[in-house]
Amino acid sequence: MSDYSDKFQPIVDLTRTIYGEGFIPLHRPVFDGNEKQYLIDCIDSNFVSSVGARVTEFEQRMAAFTGAKYAVATVNGTAALHVGLMLAGVERGDEVLSQALTFIATCNALTYAGAHAVFVDVDRETLGMSPDALRSFLVAHVTRKNGHAFNKQTGRRIAACVPMHTFGLPCRIEAIAALCDEYGIALVEDAAESLGSYVGSRHTGTFGKLATLSFNGNKVITTGGGGMIITDDEDLAKRAKHMTTTAKIPHPYEFVHDMTAYNYRMPNLNAALGCAQMEALPRFLEIKADVARRYGEFFDAEGVTFMRSPAGTTSNYWLNAIVLDSLAERDAFLEYTNAQGVMTRPIWRLMTRLEMYKDCQHDGLENSRWLEDRVVNLPSSVPGGAMGA
């Protein structure tokens, strides 16, 4: 570690210039608006669970912000993706194309739906699914019958494709969408990390059949725990609400349910937080963009690769990331910074290196493996008080 200390200490100093002294978390929530008042209003109204005006308001605010026609709030992002995959037509025994460089919730959700994961590689520039790798996989391994795609190796139907906008950096979603259309594969965007990210003027999550968002405590905005399904399809939105509210048929007093469904509806208390956070979201995004600018200027001068929003896109910079030279340097960096009270972390371990998904089909994952050894996240919260010089 001593070999790297001269290189790493200036990074620690920079984070302290931005965030101050003491322990610096990776990403903390900020509640400096109407959060407390809206929670009190909920308590006073007695509507604190899955029925309440704030749930509807939060959904409407989210639809308006993203440009989607409909939004359905859920208890968390994993639940949103689980239901979203079922709404997209994924059935037990199907396959879903995704990326191995992702948070485990992506794979867990498709497993809940009874599907098998198949992994294709990512782009080094975006950390998200590579349309080039996707096309290569489709050409080599997929045959089309009756408007559906089938894996020639397994014989299973490939029902959906789930790319992720990693750390808020938009992937090459337009090219991915075109391939999915060509092969008859439903596109479900995992936009859990990309609220406030755009391709041109179009918000991430609006390119496929539907998309899902997350509002966990470490996201750009938080509801404590929560997620959202967004879509332009009215029928899918209605079915999403039905499936996430135990499939109860509306009636003044009878309890009639028409399918096995889920109790995934977001509580009103969480939605109250979300409404207040939405009021602050534009300001949060401006501040996070400035933090990313400061990181970028510093790392440019140091000759270290800072992950910037790809050309033609706007990132929310949920988690800022750098690419180090080797696994050894990465491990030394993590040890040094965390020992100094500056929380940093590596990118996720590849899904194919986890026991549950080690036998999943993949394309070699060359870029994913390279990035796994080198990418680390830096503190990325909205700073409190002055930003510094």
Short mmCIF file of C-alpha atoms in Angstrom, two decimals:
data_model
loop_
_atom_site.label_atom_id
_atom_site.label_comp_id
_atom_site.label_asym_id
_atom_site.label_seq_id
_atom_site.Cartn_x
_atom_site.Cartn_y
_atom_site.Cartn_z
CA MET A 1 0.00 0.00 0.00
CA SER A 2 2.89 2.39 0.70
CA ASP A 3 3.83 2.30 -2.98
CA TYR A 4 0.50 3.92 -3.81
CA SER A 5 0.01 6.34 -0.91
CA ASP A 6 1.48 9.35 -2.74
CA LYS A 7 -0.95 8.74 -5.59
CA PHE A 8 -4.02 8.10 -3.42
CA GLN A 9 -3.70 10.81 -0.78
CA PRO A 10 -4.56 13.65 -3.22
CA ILE A 11 -7.81 11.80 -4.00
CA VAL A 12 -8.62 11.65 -0.29
CA ASP A 13 -7.82 15.36 -0.01
CA LEU A 14 -10.14 16.17 -2.93
CA THR A 15 -13.06 14.30 -1.41
CA ARG A 16 -12.53 16.16 1.86
CA THR A 17 -12.52 19.45 -0.03
CA ILE A 18 -15.92 18.51 -1.46
CA TYR A 19 -17.48 16.79 1.54
CA GLY A 20 -15.61 17.98 4.64
CA GLU A 21 -13.98 16.14 7.50
CA GLY A 22 -15.09 12.97 9.25
CA PHE A 23 -16.34 9.78 7.66
CA ILE A 24 -17.45 10.29 4.06
CA PRO A 25 -20.07 7.74 2.92
CA LEU A 26 -20.43 6.57 -0.65
CA HIS A 27 -23.90 8.06 -1.08
CA ARG A 28 -26.13 9.42 1.67
CA PRO A 29 -29.73 10.65 1.43
CA VAL A 30 -30.48 14.36 1.76
CA PHE A 31 -33.70 15.46 3.45
CA ASP A 32 -33.71 19.25 3.49
CA GLY A 33 -37.14 20.03 2.02
CA ASN A 34 -40.73 19.04 2.77
CA GLU A 35 -40.03 15.44 3.77
CA LYS A 36 -40.94 15.80 7.45
CA GLN A 37 -44.06 17.84 6.74
CA TYR A 38 -45.35 15.38 4.14
CA LEU A 39 -44.77 12.48 6.54
CA ILE A 40 -46.67 14.29 9.27
CA ASP A 41 -49.49 14.94 6.81
CA CYS A 42 -49.65 11.22 6.06
CA ILE A 43 -49.76 10.30 9.73
CA ASP A 44 -52.47 12.86 10.39
CA SER A 45 -54.51 11.50 7.48
CA ASN A 46 -54.27 7.91 8.81
CA PHE A 47 -53.37 6.75 5.28
CA VAL A 48 -49.91 5.33 5.85
CA SER A 49 -50.00 2.05 3.93
CA SER A 50 -50.61 1.22 0.27
CA VAL A 51 -53.68 3.44 -0.06
CA GLY A 52 -53.14 7.17 -0.03
CA ALA A 53 -53.01 10.28 -2.16
CA ARG A 54 -49.21 10.57 -2.04
CA VAL A 55 -48.77 7.28 -3.93
CA THR A 56 -50.78 8.59 -6.85
CA GLU A 57 -49.04 11.96 -6.68
CA PHE A 58 -45.60 10.35 -6.69
CA GLU A 59 -46.53 8.24 -9.71
CA GLN A 60 -47.79 11.31 -11.56
CA ARG A 61 -44.66 13.29 -10.72
CA MET A 62 -42.44 10.45 -11.93
CA ALA A 63 -44.33 10.01 -15.19
CA ALA A 64 -44.11 13.73 -15.88
CA PHE A 65 -40.40 13.88 -15.09
CA THR A 66 -39.38 10.89 -17.22
CA GLY A 67 -41.80 11.56 -20.04
CA ALA A 68 -43.43 8.15 -19.66
CA LYS A 69 -47.20 8.06 -19.94
CA TYR A 70 -47.69 5.84 -16.89
CA ALA A 71 -45.89 5.03 -13.65
CA VAL A 72 -46.74 2.42 -11.02
CA ALA A 73 -45.02 2.58 -7.63
CA THR A 74 -43.74 -0.57 -5.91
CA VAL A 75 -42.07 -1.49 -2.62
CA ASN A 76 -38.60 -1.71 -4.20
CA GLY A 77 -36.83 -1.84 -7.53
CA THR A 78 -36.44 -5.63 -7.48
CA ALA A 79 -40.20 -6.07 -7.11
CA ALA A 80 -40.72 -3.62 -9.98
CA LEU A 81 -38.38 -5.62 -12.22
CA HIS A 82 -39.95 -8.94 -11.20
CA VAL A 83 -43.42 -7.78 -12.19
CA GLY A 84 -42.06 -5.89 -15.19
CA LEU A 85 -40.57 -9.05 -16.66
CA MET A 86 -43.85 -10.90 -16.23
CA LEU A 87 -45.71 -8.03 -17.88
CA ALA A 88 -43.25 -8.18 -20.78
CA GLY A 89 -44.28 -11.79 -21.36
CA VAL A 90 -41.49 -13.69 -19.62
CA GLU A 91 -42.71 -17.14 -18.62
CA ARG A 92 -41.20 -19.91 -16.53
CA GLY A 93 -38.48 -21.67 -18.50
CA ASP A 94 -37.78 -18.73 -20.81
CA GLU A 95 -34.40 -17.06 -21.13
CA VAL A 96 -33.59 -13.41 -20.49
CA LEU A 97 -30.51 -11.70 -21.92
CA SER A 98 -28.74 -9.43 -19.47
CA GLN A 99 -25.27 -8.38 -18.35
CA ALA A 100 -23.05 -10.10 -15.81
CA LEU A 101 -21.69 -6.73 -14.67
CA THR A 102 -24.70 -5.67 -12.63
CA PHE A 103 -26.14 -5.59 -9.14
CA ILE A 104 -27.59 -8.95 -8.15
CA ALA A 105 -31.18 -7.62 -8.06
CA THR A 106 -31.27 -7.76 -11.85
CA CYS A 107 -30.62 -11.49 -11.90
CA ASN A 108 -32.72 -12.23 -8.84
CA ALA A 109 -35.76 -10.62 -10.45
CA LEU A 110 -35.56 -12.75 -13.57
CA THR A 111 -35.06 -15.82 -11.40
CA TYR A 112 -38.21 -14.94 -9.45
CA ALA A 113 -40.01 -14.93 -12.81
CA GLY A 114 -38.74 -18.46 -13.44
CA ALA A 115 -36.38 -17.46 -16.25
CA HIS A 116 -32.80 -18.42 -17.04
CA ALA A 117 -30.15 -15.70 -17.33
CA VAL A 118 -27.90 -15.46 -20.39
CA PHE A 119 -25.11 -12.89 -20.18
CA VAL A 120 -23.59 -10.76 -22.93
CA ASP A 121 -20.67 -8.39 -22.55
CA VAL A 122 -20.66 -4.66 -21.79
CA ASP A 123 -18.97 -1.64 -23.36
CA ARG A 124 -15.96 -0.24 -21.52
CA GLU A 125 -17.16 3.29 -22.29
CA THR A 126 -20.62 2.90 -20.72
CA LEU A 127 -20.31 -0.11 -18.37
CA GLY A 128 -23.67 -1.15 -19.84
CA MET A 129 -24.66 -3.87 -22.28
CA SER A 130 -22.80 -3.71 -25.58
CA PRO A 131 -25.05 -3.77 -28.66
CA ASP A 132 -22.07 -5.15 -30.59
CA ALA A 133 -21.80 -8.08 -28.18
CA LEU A 134 -25.56 -8.50 -28.26
CA ARG A 135 -25.63 -8.65 -32.06
CA SER A 136 -22.77 -11.15 -32.12
CA PHE A 137 -24.59 -13.38 -29.65
CA LEU A 138 -27.88 -13.17 -31.55
CA VAL A 139 -26.26 -13.96 -34.89
CA ALA A 140 -24.33 -16.91 -33.47
CA HIS A 141 -26.87 -18.45 -31.12
CA VAL A 142 -30.41 -17.41 -32.02
CA THR A 143 -32.95 -18.63 -34.51
CA ARG A 144 -36.31 -17.00 -35.15
CA LYS A 145 -39.60 -18.88 -35.39
CA ASN A 146 -43.13 -17.46 -35.51
CA GLY A 147 -41.97 -14.02 -34.41
CA HIS A 148 -40.00 -15.30 -31.42
CA ALA A 149 -36.31 -15.80 -30.74
CA PHE A 150 -34.98 -19.18 -29.63
CA ASN A 151 -31.57 -20.15 -28.31
CA LYS A 152 -30.15 -22.80 -30.67
CA GLN A 153 -28.01 -24.24 -27.88
CA THR A 154 -30.75 -24.70 -25.27
CA GLY A 155 -33.93 -24.63 -27.35
CA ARG A 156 -35.46 -22.12 -24.96
CA ARG A 157 -37.33 -19.00 -26.01
CA ILE A 158 -35.48 -15.74 -25.38
CA ALA A 159 -38.33 -13.63 -24.06
CA ALA A 160 -36.66 -10.41 -22.92
CA CYS A 161 -33.49 -8.37 -22.81
CA VAL A 162 -32.55 -6.40 -19.69
CA PRO A 163 -29.70 -3.92 -20.13
CA MET A 164 -28.75 -1.63 -17.25
CA HIS A 165 -27.71 2.02 -17.23
CA THR A 166 -24.80 1.42 -14.87
CA PHE A 167 -24.15 4.09 -12.20
CA GLY A 168 -26.43 6.40 -14.23
CA LEU A 169 -24.30 6.25 -17.40
CA PRO A 170 -26.68 5.63 -20.32
CA CYS A 171 -25.81 2.53 -22.31
CA ARG A 172 -26.21 2.46 -26.11
CA ILE A 173 -29.89 1.81 -25.64
CA GLU A 174 -31.07 2.89 -29.10
CA ALA A 175 -28.94 0.23 -30.80
CA ILE A 176 -30.05 -2.36 -28.25
CA ALA A 177 -33.70 -1.46 -28.84
CA ALA A 178 -33.28 -1.85 -32.60
CA LEU A 179 -31.81 -5.34 -32.15
CA CYS A 180 -34.60 -6.36 -29.79
CA ASP A 181 -37.18 -5.20 -32.34
CA GLU A 182 -35.40 -7.10 -35.11
CA TYR A 183 -35.42 -10.36 -33.15
CA GLY A 184 -38.82 -10.04 -31.45
CA ILE A 185 -37.37 -9.76 -27.95
CA ALA A 186 -39.07 -7.56 -25.35
CA LEU A 187 -36.81 -4.76 -24.07
CA VAL A 188 -37.07 -4.12 -20.33
CA GLU A 189 -34.69 -1.38 -19.18
CA ASP A 190 -33.14 -1.65 -15.75
CA ALA A 191 -33.06 2.09 -15.08
CA ALA A 192 -32.74 1.63 -11.31
CA GLU A 193 -29.66 3.86 -11.17
CA SER A 194 -30.43 6.37 -13.91
CA LEU A 195 -33.20 8.69 -12.76
CA GLY A 196 -32.23 12.00 -14.36
CA SER A 197 -30.12 10.45 -17.16
CA TYR A 198 -30.89 11.11 -20.82
CA VAL A 199 -30.04 9.98 -24.33
CA GLY A 200 -30.36 13.22 -26.22
CA SER A 201 -33.51 14.73 -24.75
CA ARG A 202 -35.12 11.36 -24.02
CA HIS A 203 -35.04 9.95 -20.51
CA THR A 204 -33.57 6.52 -19.92
CA GLY A 205 -36.25 3.92 -19.37
CA THR A 206 -38.46 5.12 -22.22
CA PHE A 207 -36.94 3.09 -25.06
CA GLY A 208 -38.45 -0.33 -24.40
CA LYS A 209 -41.71 -2.01 -23.52
CA LEU A 210 -41.25 -0.80 -19.95
CA ALA A 211 -38.55 0.08 -17.44
CA THR A 212 -37.97 0.00 -13.72
CA LEU A 213 -36.55 2.51 -11.26
CA SER A 214 -35.26 2.22 -7.69
CA PHE A 215 -35.50 4.62 -4.75
CA ASN A 216 -33.37 2.77 -2.23
CA GLY A 217 -31.71 4.84 0.48
CA ASN A 218 -28.54 5.32 -1.58
CA LYS A 219 -30.16 6.43 -4.85
CA VAL A 220 -30.34 9.98 -6.30
CA ILE A 221 -33.71 10.36 -4.57
CA THR A 222 -35.03 7.95 -1.99
CA THR A 223 -38.30 6.82 -0.51
CA GLY A 224 -36.46 4.72 2.06
CA GLY A 225 -37.29 1.68 -0.02
CA GLY A 226 -39.23 1.80 -3.23
CA GLY A 227 -39.36 1.25 -6.95
CA MET A 228 -41.36 2.15 -10.02
CA ILE A 229 -42.51 0.64 -13.30
CA ILE A 230 -42.75 3.16 -16.13
CA THR A 231 -44.33 2.50 -19.52
CA ASP A 232 -46.24 4.12 -22.37
CA ASP A 233 -48.61 1.15 -22.59
CA GLU A 234 -51.89 1.80 -20.77
CA ASP A 235 -52.79 -1.89 -20.59
CA LEU A 236 -49.41 -2.80 -19.08
CA ALA A 237 -49.79 -0.02 -16.51
CA LYS A 238 -53.22 -1.25 -15.48
CA ARG A 239 -51.97 -4.81 -15.22
CA ALA A 240 -48.94 -3.63 -13.23
CA LYS A 241 -51.15 -1.95 -10.66
CA HIS A 242 -53.42 -5.00 -10.50
CA MET A 243 -50.55 -7.46 -10.05
CA THR A 244 -48.84 -5.35 -7.38
CA THR A 245 -52.04 -5.00 -5.30
CA THR A 246 -52.81 -8.74 -4.84
CA ALA A 247 -55.02 -8.75 -7.97
CA LYS A 248 -58.01 -7.60 -5.94
CA ILE A 249 -61.04 -6.69 -8.05
CA PRO A 250 -62.34 -3.28 -6.90
CA HIS A 251 -65.46 -3.61 -4.74
CA PRO A 252 -66.79 -1.66 -1.74
CA TYR A 253 -66.50 -4.66 0.59
CA GLU A 254 -66.02 -8.02 -1.18
CA PHE A 255 -62.59 -9.69 -1.35
CA VAL A 256 -62.32 -11.21 -4.80
CA HIS A 257 -58.92 -11.83 -6.42
CA ASP A 258 -58.64 -13.11 -9.98
CA MET A 259 -55.03 -14.39 -10.03
CA THR A 260 -52.08 -15.23 -7.83
CA ALA A 261 -50.37 -11.87 -7.49
CA TYR A 262 -48.16 -9.81 -5.21
CA ASN A 263 -48.39 -7.38 -2.33
CA TYR A 264 -45.84 -5.05 -3.91
CA ARG A 265 -47.59 -1.69 -3.65
CA MET A 266 -45.59 1.25 -2.25
CA PRO A 267 -46.90 2.56 1.10
CA ASN A 268 -48.16 6.12 1.31
CA LEU A 269 -45.46 7.03 3.86
CA ASN A 270 -42.73 6.13 1.39
CA ALA A 271 -44.48 7.98 -1.40
CA ALA A 272 -44.67 11.09 0.78
CA LEU A 273 -40.88 11.06 1.00
CA GLY A 274 -40.76 10.57 -2.75
CA CYS A 275 -42.94 13.59 -3.46
CA ALA A 276 -40.70 15.82 -1.37
CA GLN A 277 -37.58 14.34 -2.97
CA MET A 278 -38.98 14.99 -6.46
CA GLU A 279 -39.19 18.67 -5.56
CA ALA A 280 -35.45 18.63 -4.85
CA LEU A 281 -34.42 16.38 -7.76
CA PRO A 282 -33.47 19.11 -10.27
CA ARG A 283 -31.24 20.74 -7.66
CA PHE A 284 -29.68 17.38 -6.71
CA LEU A 285 -28.85 16.69 -10.34
CA GLU A 286 -27.21 20.09 -10.82
CA ILE A 287 -25.04 19.63 -7.74
CA LYS A 288 -24.09 16.06 -8.67
CA ALA A 289 -23.08 17.25 -12.15
CA ASP A 290 -20.79 19.81 -10.53
CA VAL A 291 -19.23 17.17 -8.25
CA ALA A 292 -18.60 15.02 -11.33
CA ARG A 293 -17.03 17.99 -13.12
CA ARG A 294 -14.61 18.52 -10.23
CA TYR A 295 -13.69 14.86 -10.13
CA GLY A 296 -13.22 14.81 -13.90
CA GLU A 297 -10.91 17.81 -13.94
CA PHE A 298 -8.82 16.33 -11.13
CA PHE A 299 -8.45 12.90 -12.70
CA ASP A 300 -7.70 14.35 -16.13
CA ALA A 301 -4.72 16.10 -14.55
CA GLU A 302 -3.69 12.87 -12.79
CA GLY A 303 -3.97 10.73 -15.93
CA VAL A 304 -6.67 8.51 -14.41
CA THR A 305 -9.75 7.52 -16.41
CA PHE A 306 -12.91 9.08 -14.98
CA MET A 307 -16.16 7.57 -16.26
CA ARG A 308 -17.95 10.38 -18.08
CA SER A 309 -21.36 10.47 -19.69
CA PRO A 310 -20.96 9.14 -23.26
CA ALA A 311 -21.29 11.58 -26.17
CA GLY A 312 -24.88 12.58 -26.84
CA THR A 313 -26.04 11.55 -23.37
CA THR A 314 -26.46 13.13 -19.95
CA SER A 315 -25.67 11.13 -16.82
CA ASN A 316 -27.11 11.73 -13.38
CA TYR A 317 -23.69 10.68 -12.01
CA TRP A 318 -25.38 8.61 -9.34
CA LEU A 319 -22.06 6.99 -8.44
CA ASN A 320 -18.86 8.47 -9.81
CA ALA A 321 -16.37 5.88 -11.01
CA ILE A 322 -12.74 5.70 -12.04
CA VAL A 323 -10.78 2.98 -13.84
CA LEU A 324 -7.46 2.00 -12.25
CA ASP A 325 -4.55 0.22 -13.92
CA SER A 326 -4.80 -3.22 -12.36
CA LEU A 327 -6.46 -5.41 -9.75
CA ALA A 328 -3.52 -4.83 -7.42
CA GLU A 329 -3.88 -1.05 -7.69
CA ARG A 330 -7.64 -1.34 -7.20
CA ASP A 331 -7.25 -3.34 -3.99
CA ALA A 332 -4.60 -0.97 -2.66
CA PHE A 333 -6.84 2.01 -3.45
CA LEU A 334 -9.82 0.48 -1.63
CA GLU A 335 -7.70 -0.35 1.40
CA TYR A 336 -6.06 3.08 1.58
CA THR A 337 -9.17 5.24 1.08
CA ASN A 338 -11.41 3.28 3.42
CA ALA A 339 -8.70 3.37 6.09
CA GLN A 340 -8.74 7.16 5.74
CA GLY A 341 -12.50 7.30 6.37
CA VAL A 342 -13.38 7.85 2.71
CA MET A 343 -15.80 5.16 1.61
CA THR A 344 -15.01 3.65 -1.77
CA ARG A 345 -16.06 0.33 -3.23
CA PRO A 346 -15.31 -1.94 -6.18
CA ILE A 347 -17.77 -2.55 -8.96
CA TRP A 348 -19.87 -5.66 -8.40
CA ARG A 349 -18.49 -9.16 -8.66
CA LEU A 350 -19.62 -10.63 -11.98
CA MET A 351 -22.82 -12.65 -11.73
CA THR A 352 -21.01 -15.60 -13.34
CA ARG A 353 -18.66 -15.69 -10.34
CA LEU A 354 -21.56 -16.19 -7.93
CA GLU A 355 -22.65 -19.72 -7.06
CA MET A 356 -26.24 -19.21 -8.23
CA TYR A 357 -25.33 -18.01 -11.72
CA LYS A 358 -21.97 -19.64 -12.40
CA ASP A 359 -23.38 -22.07 -14.96
CA CYS A 360 -25.30 -19.48 -17.00
CA GLN A 361 -24.47 -19.22 -20.69
CA HIS A 362 -22.33 -16.20 -21.60
CA ASP A 363 -20.19 -14.85 -24.42
CA GLY A 364 -16.82 -14.76 -22.66
CA LEU A 365 -17.42 -11.35 -21.03
CA GLU A 366 -14.00 -9.95 -21.95
CA ASN A 367 -14.81 -6.33 -21.13
CA SER A 368 -16.80 -7.27 -18.05
CA ARG A 369 -13.85 -9.18 -16.62
CA TRP A 370 -11.46 -6.33 -17.42
CA LEU A 371 -13.69 -3.77 -15.72
CA GLU A 372 -14.36 -5.96 -12.69
CA ASP A 373 -10.65 -5.79 -11.86
CA ARG A 374 -10.31 -2.02 -12.25
CA VAL A 375 -13.47 0.03 -11.58
CA VAL A 376 -14.07 1.69 -8.22
CA ASN A 377 -16.75 4.08 -7.00
CA LEU A 378 -16.05 7.36 -5.22
CA PRO A 379 -18.19 9.31 -2.75
CA SER A 380 -21.05 10.78 -4.77
CA SER A 381 -23.58 12.29 -2.36
CA VAL A 382 -25.05 15.75 -2.70
CA PRO A 383 -22.72 17.68 -0.38
CA GLY A 384 -24.18 19.53 2.55
CA GLY A 385 -23.51 23.25 2.78
CA ALA A 386 -21.01 24.99 0.56
CA MET A 387 -19.31 23.04 -2.20
CA GLY A 388 -15.93 24.63 -1.58
CA ALA A 389 -13.78 26.51 -4.05
#
